[in-house]
Amino acid sequence: MKRATDYGYQIKPVYGPGDIAGLDYERDIGDPGRFPYTRGYHENGYRNRMWTRRMTAGLGTSSDANKALKKYREMGQTGGMCVIHDRVSSSCIDADHPLARHENGILGWPGSSLLEFEELMQDIPLTGQSITLLGCCAPSTLRLAYVVALAEKRGIDPREVHGSVTESPFGNAFGQTDVQPFDLNMKLFLDAAEYVVRNGIRMRSGLVGQHFQESGGNNAQALAVELSMLKEICARLINERGLDFDDAMRVPYQLVSIGSRFFEEIAKVRALRRMWARMAKEQFGAKKEKSCQLLIAVHTSGRTMTYQQPLNNVARCAIQTLAGAMVGCTAIDNATLDNAYAEPSALAARMSLNTQHIVAVESGVADVTDPLAGSYFVESLTNEVEAAAYRILEEIDSLGGLVAAIEQGHIESMLREEANIKFREMNSKERLVVGVNHLAIAQQDELFEVPVQELHAAEPGEIARRMAQWKKTRDTAAIEASLRRLHTDARKGDRFNLMPAIIDAVKVYATAGEVIGVIRLARGLKYDPFDMIECPFTLA
């Protein structure tokens, strides 16, 4: 059985003072709420504010997702909501696109228009909770436009809404199904981030390290990539968009994956806080302490949830939730016992939310901030993963930064090699997974049948037909005028911000496929990323 971290550090049987002999408490750890924030950003931790406990919704129609969100609130979802796009709207095509008819609402919310967002948020407040909408980068600008448009429609100042609806442009390299070119994704991301800062909107942008780790990356690699993403985004917001660093740092948060290697996951997040705090001060000259405090949310690892013996996943989820809580994350959304099968059933969602509440109110871990600080093992492991991450970060920097490393195939190669190592270890039983290659049982001996939440075959087609019919009822002249303005703006170069024109187009119910299609045309690309339909509007 393997007794080493995935990044090559051999775990000793016992740790003592000699393992942290060079550690300086004030310099390397510090009290909670003090630089370098290894122990967290708040002196009293969860005594002041508990983490946001939520589940990810998205299956079927917008009305179905709306019902799921309301059900989650009844189950104990607190502080925020989280919804993920389906593959159709993540690709910025409409529900009536030829390729979409069998994919709408599968593994996500079909959010390709303001109409869908209005239905998603029916009788759900925009304020008083964090609103998180996940997906790929390209539809990020649309999600932000939905929030602004619906807030204004409800008579709410958009600055009163908070959460995260935009996502970094790096997902393509980490296994996301984003079909837009990288340069377009980066331009749209920077537009959204700049718009948020200059208009005082409290919407964060997710730099999703989770995707990298769920695709097979190890903890040290994940740290290096997460820091590289932050460096790249902050530098571009400063150098290309003219923002001050302390203003730019109002934008990003990091969504990390927490797996089942309990102490390693805790060490990773502690190291991430410390590494970012030092980078913010030393490389970016942060003037505000807040800029040194990287907001970190946790997704317990869907990759570790197994198809075999799904009840084992309840234990895995509990271990991962406990790790996220002990390390002081600001929000947790859990994987579920049926993660390998489908979107969460009501039973699975309730079990995962209850897991968070049990950890919060029964375990006692919320009573103390960073309770493992001072552990010889944990402090040593924090130092080790940080050192390994810095070595990988130096490799990425030597290639010219994260974008250059992606373009040169370095990140893809890193992920492929790491995934192959894990596969070989599973085959040789050096890495044991209960129910898979250890204590496995025949399928017919399984005592528990997963209550899979199903989407009936006709439903994706119904979503497509509704979209096609609804399009005929819109004010075509208003849509064409708004898209003509967007097309003109999109030809003014990468640094011209398209958010005002996108918001205006969304308000008159232009769809994702229409908005992004027009932007693509202005950049010399095909209107449709799959080259199956033509632009239905006159733009000249």
PDB file of C-alpha atoms in Angstrom, residues 15-158:
ATOM      1  CA  TYR A  15       6.762  13.162  13.236  1.00  0.00           C
ATOM      2  CA  GLY A  16       8.413  15.283  15.887  1.00  0.00           C
ATOM      3  CA  PRO A  17      10.017  18.686  16.575  1.00  0.00           C
ATOM      4  CA  GLY A  18      12.910  17.968  14.207  1.00  0.00           C
ATOM      5  CA  ASP A  19      10.546  17.867  11.244  1.00  0.00           C
ATOM      6  CA  ILE A  20       9.662  21.537  11.698  1.00  0.00           C
ATOM      7  CA  ALA A  21      12.965  22.736  13.144  1.00  0.00           C
ATOM      8  CA  GLY A  22      13.264  25.688  10.763  1.00  0.00           C
ATOM      9  CA  LEU A  23       9.684  26.860  11.223  1.00  0.00           C
ATOM     10  CA  ASP A  24       9.169  30.372  12.563  1.00  0.00           C
ATOM     11  CA  TYR A  25       5.679  30.825  13.987  1.00  0.00           C
ATOM     12  CA  GLU A  26       5.224  34.537  13.213  1.00  0.00           C
ATOM     13  CA  ARG A  27       6.818  34.312   9.771  1.00  0.00           C
ATOM     14  CA  ASP A  28       5.369  31.013   8.530  1.00  0.00           C
ATOM     15  CA  ILE A  29       2.130  30.432  10.410  1.00  0.00           C
ATOM     16  CA  GLY A  30       0.879  33.387  12.434  1.00  0.00           C
ATOM     17  CA  ASP A  31      -2.332  33.708  14.376  1.00  0.00           C
ATOM     18  CA  PRO A  32      -5.631  33.429  12.504  1.00  0.00           C
ATOM     19  CA  GLY A  33      -6.403  36.759  10.878  1.00  0.00           C
ATOM     20  CA  ARG A  34      -2.745  37.744  10.548  1.00  0.00           C
ATOM     21  CA  PHE A  35      -0.241  37.520   7.691  1.00  0.00           C
ATOM     22  CA  PRO A  36       0.658  35.088   6.100  1.00  0.00           C
ATOM     23  CA  TYR A  37      -2.850  33.760   6.842  1.00  0.00           C
ATOM     24  CA  THR A  38      -1.799  30.113   6.948  1.00  0.00           C
ATOM     25  CA  ARG A  39      -4.378  29.657   9.702  1.00  0.00           C
ATOM     26  CA  GLY A  40      -7.165  31.578   8.005  1.00  0.00           C
ATOM     27  CA  TYR A  41      -8.438  35.120   7.664  1.00  0.00           C
ATOM     28  CA  HIS A  42     -10.686  35.492  10.710  1.00  0.00           C
ATOM     29  CA  GLU A  43      -9.500  35.493  14.300  1.00  0.00           C
ATOM     30  CA  ASN A  44     -12.560  33.623  15.560  1.00  0.00           C
ATOM     31  CA  GLY A  45     -13.149  31.501  12.455  1.00  0.00           C
ATOM     32  CA  TYR A  46     -16.610  29.993  12.230  1.00  0.00           C
ATOM     33  CA  ARG A  47     -17.709  31.542  15.515  1.00  0.00           C
ATOM     34  CA  ASN A  48     -18.316  34.746  13.560  1.00  0.00           C
ATOM     35  CA  ARG A  49     -19.759  33.216  10.382  1.00  0.00           C
ATOM     36  CA  MET A  50     -20.306  29.620   9.312  1.00  0.00           C
ATOM     37  CA  TRP A  51     -19.366  28.436   5.870  1.00  0.00           C
ATOM     38  CA  THR A  52     -22.014  28.513   3.120  1.00  0.00           C
ATOM     39  CA  ARG A  53     -23.594  25.049   2.923  1.00  0.00           C
ATOM     40  CA  ARG A  54     -25.010  24.278  -0.483  1.00  0.00           C
ATOM     41  CA  MET A  55     -25.685  21.668  -3.145  1.00  0.00           C
ATOM     42  CA  THR A  56     -25.231  21.996  -6.898  1.00  0.00           C
ATOM     43  CA  ALA A  57     -28.513  22.011  -8.860  1.00  0.00           C
ATOM     44  CA  GLY A  58     -29.202  21.534 -12.556  1.00  0.00           C
ATOM     45  CA  LEU A  59     -31.178  18.825 -14.328  1.00  0.00           C
ATOM     46  CA  GLY A  60     -34.099  19.097 -16.718  1.00  0.00           C
ATOM     47  CA  THR A  61     -35.891  22.389 -17.326  1.00  0.00           C
ATOM     48  CA  SER A  62     -35.305  25.708 -15.571  1.00  0.00           C
ATOM     49  CA  SER A  63     -38.498  25.056 -13.621  1.00  0.00           C
ATOM     50  CA  ASP A  64     -37.085  21.701 -12.488  1.00  0.00           C
ATOM     51  CA  ALA A  65     -33.900  23.396 -11.270  1.00  0.00           C
ATOM     52  CA  ASN A  66     -35.996  26.056  -9.519  1.00  0.00           C
ATOM     53  CA  LYS A  67     -37.887  23.334  -7.635  1.00  0.00           C
ATOM     54  CA  ALA A  68     -34.594  21.648  -6.686  1.00  0.00           C
ATOM     55  CA  LEU A  69     -33.216  24.913  -5.270  1.00  0.00           C
ATOM     56  CA  LYS A  70     -36.346  25.422  -3.183  1.00  0.00           C
ATOM     57  CA  LYS A  71     -36.143  21.824  -1.985  1.00  0.00           C
ATOM     58  CA  TYR A  72     -32.497  22.303  -1.015  1.00  0.00           C
ATOM     59  CA  ARG A  73     -33.479  25.306   1.098  1.00  0.00           C
ATOM     60  CA  GLU A  74     -36.009  23.111   2.901  1.00  0.00           C
ATOM     61  CA  MET A  75     -33.286  20.504   3.412  1.00  0.00           C
ATOM     62  CA  GLY A  76     -30.983  23.022   5.077  1.00  0.00           C
ATOM     63  CA  GLN A  77     -29.053  24.739   2.283  1.00  0.00           C
ATOM     64  CA  THR A  78     -27.840  27.960   3.894  1.00  0.00           C
ATOM     65  CA  GLY A  79     -26.134  31.109   2.723  1.00  0.00           C
ATOM     66  CA  GLY A  80     -26.193  30.512  -0.984  1.00  0.00           C
ATOM     67  CA  MET A  81     -27.290  28.590  -4.060  1.00  0.00           C
ATOM     68  CA  CYS A  82     -25.247  26.878  -6.752  1.00  0.00           C
ATOM     69  CA  VAL A  83     -26.390  25.970 -10.277  1.00  0.00           C
ATOM     70  CA  ILE A  84     -24.372  24.461 -13.113  1.00  0.00           C
ATOM     71  CA  HIS A  85     -24.957  24.893 -16.862  1.00  0.00           C
ATOM     72  CA  ASP A  86     -25.737  21.989 -19.161  1.00  0.00           C
ATOM     73  CA  ARG A  87     -23.378  21.246 -22.049  1.00  0.00           C
ATOM     74  CA  VAL A  88     -25.580  23.091 -24.534  1.00  0.00           C
ATOM     75  CA  SER A  89     -25.551  26.465 -22.808  1.00  0.00           C
ATOM     76  CA  SER A  90     -21.897  25.923 -21.803  1.00  0.00           C
ATOM     77  CA  SER A  91     -21.166  25.732 -25.526  1.00  0.00           C
ATOM     78  CA  CYS A  92     -23.091  28.997 -26.088  1.00  0.00           C
ATOM     79  CA  ILE A  93     -25.546  27.451 -28.496  1.00  0.00           C
ATOM     80  CA  ASP A  94     -29.325  27.554 -28.103  1.00  0.00           C
ATOM     81  CA  ALA A  95     -31.667  24.777 -27.051  1.00  0.00           C
ATOM     82  CA  ASP A  96     -33.070  24.541 -30.597  1.00  0.00           C
ATOM     83  CA  HIS A  97     -29.637  24.043 -32.193  1.00  0.00           C
ATOM     84  CA  PRO A  98     -29.441  20.780 -34.197  1.00  0.00           C
ATOM     85  CA  LEU A  99     -26.853  19.345 -31.794  1.00  0.00           C
ATOM     86  CA  ALA A 100     -28.785  20.374 -28.692  1.00  0.00           C
ATOM     87  CA  ARG A 101     -32.030  18.490 -29.095  1.00  0.00           C
ATOM     88  CA  HIS A 102     -30.872  15.429 -27.150  1.00  0.00           C
ATOM     89  CA  GLU A 103     -28.616  17.286 -24.683  1.00  0.00           C
ATOM     90  CA  ASN A 104     -30.806  20.016 -23.185  1.00  0.00           C
ATOM     91  CA  GLY A 105     -31.014  19.810 -19.415  1.00  0.00           C
ATOM     92  CA  ILE A 106     -28.688  16.799 -19.248  1.00  0.00           C
ATOM     93  CA  LEU A 107     -26.295  17.218 -16.312  1.00  0.00           C
ATOM     94  CA  GLY A 108     -27.080  20.877 -15.910  1.00  0.00           C
ATOM     95  CA  TRP A 109     -29.386  23.832 -16.337  1.00  0.00           C
ATOM     96  CA  PRO A 110     -30.347  24.918 -19.903  1.00  0.00           C
ATOM     97  CA  GLY A 111     -29.473  28.564 -19.302  1.00  0.00           C
ATOM     98  CA  SER A 112     -29.243  29.982 -22.810  1.00  0.00           C
ATOM     99  CA  SER A 113     -31.486  33.035 -22.294  1.00  0.00           C
ATOM    100  CA  LEU A 114     -32.731  35.559 -19.744  1.00  0.00           C
ATOM    101  CA  LEU A 115     -36.098  33.777 -19.929  1.00  0.00           C
ATOM    102  CA  GLU A 116     -34.456  30.640 -18.506  1.00  0.00           C
ATOM    103  CA  PHE A 117     -32.796  32.638 -15.717  1.00  0.00           C
ATOM    104  CA  GLU A 118     -36.095  34.272 -14.824  1.00  0.00           C
ATOM    105  CA  GLU A 119     -37.683  30.832 -14.505  1.00  0.00           C
ATOM    106  CA  LEU A 120     -34.718  29.513 -12.531  1.00  0.00           C
ATOM    107  CA  MET A 121     -35.048  32.378 -10.024  1.00  0.00           C
ATOM    108  CA  GLN A 122     -38.871  32.398  -9.796  1.00  0.00           C
ATOM    109  CA  ASP A 123     -39.797  33.228  -6.169  1.00  0.00           C
ATOM    110  CA  ILE A 124     -36.113  33.024  -5.151  1.00  0.00           C
ATOM    111  CA  PRO A 125     -34.526  36.238  -3.832  1.00  0.00           C
ATOM    112  CA  LEU A 126     -31.520  37.753  -5.579  1.00  0.00           C
ATOM    113  CA  THR A 127     -30.251  39.247  -2.316  1.00  0.00           C
ATOM    114  CA  GLY A 128     -29.660  37.772   1.118  1.00  0.00           C
ATOM    115  CA  GLN A 129     -27.713  34.816  -0.275  1.00  0.00           C
ATOM    116  CA  SER A 130     -24.750  34.238  -2.572  1.00  0.00           C
ATOM    117  CA  ILE A 131     -25.706  33.307  -6.122  1.00  0.00           C
ATOM    118  CA  THR A 132     -23.245  30.962  -7.801  1.00  0.00           C
ATOM    119  CA  LEU A 133     -23.689  29.926 -11.423  1.00  0.00           C
ATOM    120  CA  LEU A 134     -21.070  27.525 -12.733  1.00  0.00           C
ATOM    121  CA  GLY A 135     -20.238  26.434 -16.246  1.00  0.00           C
ATOM    122  CA  CYS A 136     -17.615  27.320 -18.798  1.00  0.00           C
ATOM    123  CA  CYS A 137     -15.934  30.658 -19.399  1.00  0.00           C
ATOM    124  CA  ALA A 138     -17.703  31.864 -22.545  1.00  0.00           C
ATOM    125  CA  PRO A 139     -21.234  32.033 -21.066  1.00  0.00           C
ATOM    126  CA  SER A 140     -19.850  33.911 -18.044  1.00  0.00           C
ATOM    127  CA  THR A 141     -20.631  37.283 -19.590  1.00  0.00           C
ATOM    128  CA  LEU A 142     -24.180  36.102 -20.245  1.00  0.00           C
ATOM    129  CA  ARG A 143     -24.624  34.926 -16.657  1.00  0.00           C
ATOM    130  CA  LEU A 144     -23.446  38.320 -15.410  1.00  0.00           C
ATOM    131  CA  ALA A 145     -25.829  40.003 -17.852  1.00  0.00           C
ATOM    132  CA  TYR A 146     -28.705  37.832 -16.575  1.00  0.00           C
ATOM    133  CA  VAL A 147     -28.037  38.943 -12.998  1.00  0.00           C
ATOM    134  CA  VAL A 148     -27.837  42.629 -13.920  1.00  0.00           C
ATOM    135  CA  ALA A 149     -30.942  42.469 -16.131  1.00  0.00           C
ATOM    136  CA  LEU A 150     -33.085  40.571 -13.612  1.00  0.00           C
ATOM    137  CA  ALA A 151     -31.967  42.770 -10.722  1.00  0.00           C
ATOM    138  CA  GLU A 152     -32.984  45.896 -12.626  1.00  0.00           C
ATOM    139  CA  LYS A 153     -36.260  44.251 -13.653  1.00  0.00           C
ATOM    140  CA  ARG A 154     -37.003  43.571  -9.979  1.00  0.00           C
ATOM    141  CA  GLY A 155     -36.008  47.115  -8.979  1.00  0.00           C
ATOM    142  CA  ILE A 156     -32.824  45.994  -7.215  1.00  0.00           C
ATOM    143  CA  ASP A 157     -29.472  47.733  -7.514  1.00  0.00           C
ATOM    144  CA  PRO A 158     -27.149  45.096  -9.090  1.00  0.00           C
TER     145      PRO A 158
END
